[in-house]
PDB file of C-alpha atoms in Angstrom:
ATOM      1  CA  UNK A   1      62.400  66.849 100.986  1.00 46.00           C
ATOM      2  CA  UNK A   2      61.530  69.525  98.092  1.00 50.00           C
ATOM      3  CA  UNK A   3      59.497  71.740 100.676  1.00 62.00           C
ATOM      4  CA  UNK A   4      59.704  72.212 104.530  1.00 63.00           C
ATOM      5  CA  UNK A   5      56.050  72.011 105.209  1.00 70.00           C
ATOM      6  CA  UNK A   6      55.299  69.400 102.534  1.00 80.00           C
ATOM      7  CA  UNK A   7      53.606  66.151 104.140  1.00 71.00           C
ATOM      8  CA  UNK A   8      54.825  63.253 102.565  1.00 84.00           C
ATOM      9  CA  UNK A   9      54.589  60.518 105.221  1.00 82.00           C
ATOM     10  CA  UNK A  10      52.078  60.310 108.004  1.00 79.00           C
ATOM     11  CA  UNK A  11      51.478  57.825 110.927  1.00 77.00           C
ATOM     12  CA  UNK A  12      48.952  58.512 113.825  1.00 81.00           C
ATOM     13  CA  UNK A  13      50.791  59.037 117.058  1.00 81.00           C
ATOM     14  CA  UNK A  14      51.311  56.309 119.383  1.00 79.00           C
ATOM     15  CA  UNK A  15      49.559  57.741 122.498  1.00 75.00           C
ATOM     16  CA  UNK A  16      46.354  58.040 120.527  1.00 75.00           C
ATOM     17  CA  UNK A  17      45.289  61.418 121.916  1.00 83.00           C
ATOM     18  CA  UNK A  18      42.898  63.465 120.055  1.00 84.00           C
ATOM     19  CA  UNK A  19      42.887  67.173 118.990  1.00 83.00           C
ATOM     20  CA  UNK A  20      40.716  69.214 121.544  1.00 85.00           C
ATOM     21  CA  UNK A  21      39.670  71.336 118.788  1.00 89.00           C
ATOM     22  CA  UNK A  22      39.571  69.072 115.632  1.00 88.00           C
ATOM     23  CA  UNK A  23      38.426  65.878 117.789  1.00 83.00           C
ATOM     24  CA  UNK A  24      40.751  64.228 115.248  1.00 85.00           C
ATOM     25  CA  UNK A  25      43.684  61.834 116.440  1.00 83.00           C
ATOM     26  CA  UNK A  26      47.424  63.578 116.257  1.00 81.00           C
ATOM     27  CA  UNK A  27      49.687  62.569 113.709  1.00 85.00           C
ATOM     28  CA  UNK A  28      52.820  62.102 113.218  1.00 83.00           C
ATOM     29  CA  UNK A  29      54.222  63.630 109.750  1.00 81.00           C
ATOM     30  CA  UNK A  30      57.381  63.184 107.588  1.00 86.00           C
ATOM     31  CA  UNK A  31      60.732  62.697 109.752  1.00 90.00           C
ATOM     32  CA  UNK A  32      58.849  61.997 113.063  1.00 88.00           C
ATOM     33  CA  UNK A  33      56.455  59.521 111.274  1.00 89.00           C
ATOM     34  CA  UNK A  34      59.439  57.456 110.244  1.00 92.00           C
ATOM     35  CA  UNK A  35      61.345  57.333 113.712  1.00 94.00           C
ATOM     36  CA  UNK A  36      57.997  56.167 115.131  1.00 92.00           C
ATOM     37  CA  UNK A  37      57.706  53.342 113.041  1.00 92.00           C
ATOM     38  CA  UNK A  38      61.376  52.182 113.430  1.00 95.00           C
ATOM     39  CA  UNK A  39      61.508  52.890 116.871  1.00 94.00           C
ATOM     40  CA  UNK A  40      57.859  50.687 116.852  1.00 92.00           C
ATOM     41  CA  UNK A  41      59.685  47.881 114.886  1.00 94.00           C
ATOM     42  CA  UNK A  42      63.018  47.708 117.167  1.00 95.00           C
ATOM     43  CA  UNK A  43      60.749  47.216 120.133  1.00 94.00           C
ATOM     44  CA  UNK A  44      58.066  44.664 118.639  1.00 92.00           C
ATOM     45  CA  UNK A  45      58.399  41.003 119.718  1.00 92.00           C
ATOM     46  CA  UNK A  46      57.782  38.047 117.408  1.00 91.00           C
ATOM     47  CA  UNK A  47      54.141  36.814 118.034  1.00 90.00           C
ATOM     48  CA  UNK A  48      52.970  40.195 119.247  1.00 89.00           C
ATOM     49  CA  UNK A  49      50.685  41.316 116.357  1.00 88.00           C
ATOM     50  CA  UNK A  50      47.670  39.465 115.561  1.00 91.00           C
ATOM     51  CA  UNK A  51      47.957  37.793 112.235  1.00 92.00           C
ATOM     52  CA  UNK A  52      51.682  39.186 111.641  1.00 88.00           C
ATOM     53  CA  UNK A  53      53.756  36.576 113.813  1.00 89.00           C
ATOM     54  CA  UNK A  54      56.991  37.200 111.686  1.00 90.00           C
ATOM     55  CA  UNK A  55      57.141  41.148 112.149  1.00 92.00           C
ATOM     56  CA  UNK A  56      59.381  42.086 114.960  1.00 90.00           C
ATOM     57  CA  UNK A  57      62.960  42.229 116.123  1.00 91.00           C
ATOM     58  CA  UNK A  58      62.376  39.993 119.540  1.00 89.00           C
ATOM     59  CA  UNK A  59      65.100  42.466 121.040  1.00 92.00           C
ATOM     60  CA  UNK A  60      63.736  41.966 124.709  1.00 90.00           C
ATOM     61  CA  UNK A  61      64.659  37.999 124.517  1.00 89.00           C
ATOM     62  CA  UNK A  62      68.419  39.177 124.325  1.00 91.00           C
ATOM     63  CA  UNK A  63      68.443  41.161 127.582  1.00 90.00           C
ATOM     64  CA  UNK A  64      69.097  38.835 129.843  1.00 88.00           C
ATOM     65  CA  UNK A  65      72.183  36.934 128.218  1.00 90.00           C
ATOM     66  CA  UNK A  66      75.479  37.928 129.029  1.00 91.00           C
ATOM     67  CA  UNK A  67      76.533  40.587 126.676  1.00 91.00           C
ATOM     68  CA  UNK A  68      79.337  39.476 124.268  1.00 93.00           C
ATOM     69  CA  UNK A  69      80.502  40.590 120.870  1.00 95.00           C
ATOM     70  CA  UNK A  70      78.603  37.680 119.431  1.00 96.00           C
ATOM     71  CA  UNK A  71      75.510  38.799 121.063  1.00 95.00           C
ATOM     72  CA  UNK A  72      75.886  42.225 120.033  1.00 95.00           C
ATOM     73  CA  UNK A  73      76.290  41.285 116.165  1.00 97.00           C
ATOM     74  CA  UNK A  74      72.835  39.338 116.651  1.00 96.00           C
ATOM     75  CA  UNK A  75      71.223  42.142 118.009  1.00 96.00           C
ATOM     76  CA  UNK A  76      72.483  44.484 115.162  1.00 97.00           C
ATOM     77  CA  UNK A  77      71.612  41.759 112.651  1.00 97.00           C
ATOM     78  CA  UNK A  78      68.283  41.550 113.747  1.00 96.00           C
ATOM     79  CA  UNK A  79      67.495  45.333 113.762  1.00 96.00           C
ATOM     80  CA  UNK A  80      69.054  45.407 110.309  1.00 97.00           C
ATOM     81  CA  UNK A  81      66.732  42.429 108.970  1.00 96.00           C
ATOM     82  CA  UNK A  82      63.728  44.028 110.318  1.00 96.00           C
ATOM     83  CA  UNK A  83      64.128  47.639 109.288  1.00 96.00           C
ATOM     84  CA  UNK A  84      65.284  46.386 105.862  1.00 96.00           C
ATOM     85  CA  UNK A  85      62.269  44.044 105.581  1.00 96.00           C
ATOM     86  CA  UNK A  86      59.602  46.233 106.872  1.00 95.00           C
ATOM     87  CA  UNK A  87      60.298  49.943 106.613  1.00 94.00           C
ATOM     88  CA  UNK A  88      60.710  50.738 103.156  1.00 94.00           C
ATOM     89  CA  UNK A  89      60.855  54.758 104.439  1.00 93.00           C
ATOM     90  CA  UNK A  90      64.128  54.265 105.990  1.00 95.00           C
ATOM     91  CA  UNK A  91      67.771  53.513 104.745  1.00 95.00           C
ATOM     92  CA  UNK A  92      69.994  52.213 107.376  1.00 96.00           C
ATOM     93  CA  UNK A  93      73.531  53.656 107.516  1.00 96.00           C
ATOM     94  CA  UNK A  94      74.596  52.462 111.135  1.00 97.00           C
ATOM     95  CA  UNK A  95      73.522  50.370 114.247  1.00 97.00           C
ATOM     96  CA  UNK A  96      75.298  50.851 117.551  1.00 97.00           C
ATOM     97  CA  UNK A  97      74.693  48.438 120.082  1.00 96.00           C
ATOM     98  CA  UNK A  98      76.080  49.140 123.703  1.00 95.00           C
ATOM     99  CA  UNK A  99      75.665  47.376 126.895  1.00 93.00           C
ATOM    100  CA  UNK A 100      74.803  49.892 129.681  1.00 91.00           C
ATOM    101  CA  UNK A 101      75.516  48.109 132.961  1.00 85.00           C
ATOM    102  CA  UNK A 102      74.710  51.672 134.730  1.00 86.00           C
ATOM    103  CA  UNK A 103      70.856  51.500 133.600  1.00 85.00           C
ATOM    104  CA  UNK A 104      70.679  47.522 133.418  1.00 87.00           C
ATOM    105  CA  UNK A 105      70.046  47.451 129.941  1.00 91.00           C
ATOM    106  CA  UNK A 106      70.880  47.934 126.021  1.00 94.00           C
ATOM    107  CA  UNK A 107      71.435  50.886 124.121  1.00 95.00           C
ATOM    108  CA  UNK A 108      70.553  51.217 120.568  1.00 96.00           C
ATOM    109  CA  UNK A 109      71.671  53.903 118.140  1.00 98.00           C
ATOM    110  CA  UNK A 110      70.051  53.698 114.866  1.00 98.00           C
ATOM    111  CA  UNK A 111      71.430  56.160 112.066  1.00 98.00           C
ATOM    112  CA  UNK A 112      69.217  55.985 109.006  1.00 97.00           C
ATOM    113  CA  UNK A 113      68.180  58.176 106.094  1.00 95.00           C
ATOM    114  CA  UNK A 114      64.643  58.924 104.973  1.00 93.00           C
ATOM    115  CA  UNK A 115      63.777  58.469 101.457  1.00 90.00           C
ATOM    116  CA  UNK A 116      63.388  61.622  99.878  1.00 86.00           C
ATOM    117  CA  UNK A 117      65.704  63.589 102.486  1.00 87.00           C
ATOM    118  CA  UNK A 118      69.224  63.636 102.239  1.00 85.00           C
ATOM    119  CA  UNK A 119      69.826  64.514 105.833  1.00 92.00           C
ATOM    120  CA  UNK A 120      70.471  61.647 108.418  1.00 95.00           C
ATOM    121  CA  UNK A 121      68.536  60.726 111.345  1.00 96.00           C
ATOM    122  CA  UNK A 122      69.632  59.239 114.683  1.00 97.00           C
ATOM    123  CA  UNK A 123      67.167  57.201 116.978  1.00 97.00           C
ATOM    124  CA  UNK A 124      68.226  56.377 120.292  1.00 97.00           C
ATOM    125  CA  UNK A 125      66.319  53.621 122.132  1.00 95.00           C
ATOM    126  CA  UNK A 126      67.163  52.159 125.556  1.00 94.00           C
ATOM    127  CA  UNK A 127      66.002  48.806 126.308  1.00 92.00           C
ATOM    128  CA  UNK A 128      65.876  48.225 130.364  1.00 90.00           C
ATOM    129  CA  UNK A 129      65.812  44.718 131.807  1.00 85.00           C
ATOM    130  CA  UNK A 130      63.004  44.671 134.330  1.00 80.00           C
ATOM    131  CA  UNK A 131      61.409  41.549 136.491  1.00 64.00           C
TER     132      UNK A 131
END
């Protein structure tokens, strides 16, 4: 990005908390906005968004499957397809999928570059199995 304080990308914060002084919703800008968007896409299941049933990764559907190299590749491909199709601000570099038996879940590490920003961003997402 050309200037460090220049706002190129902005999204509302997922918490929907308003600023106590201005009474406006808080925003995420630039790198934080894209990270939040990628995380939202990865955690969204199919048919979760009304009228946009094809958006999502359906990662939670893989949580109770036996973890194999084939499943690892399926998860990786699902994340790649979702981010490439629905987040044009991010250029994927790498995705690492690990089984976290100690935490009873899966760990995703997503590395990507933001358009107009040469610095790589790493996003860690932990998906836990819950009953």
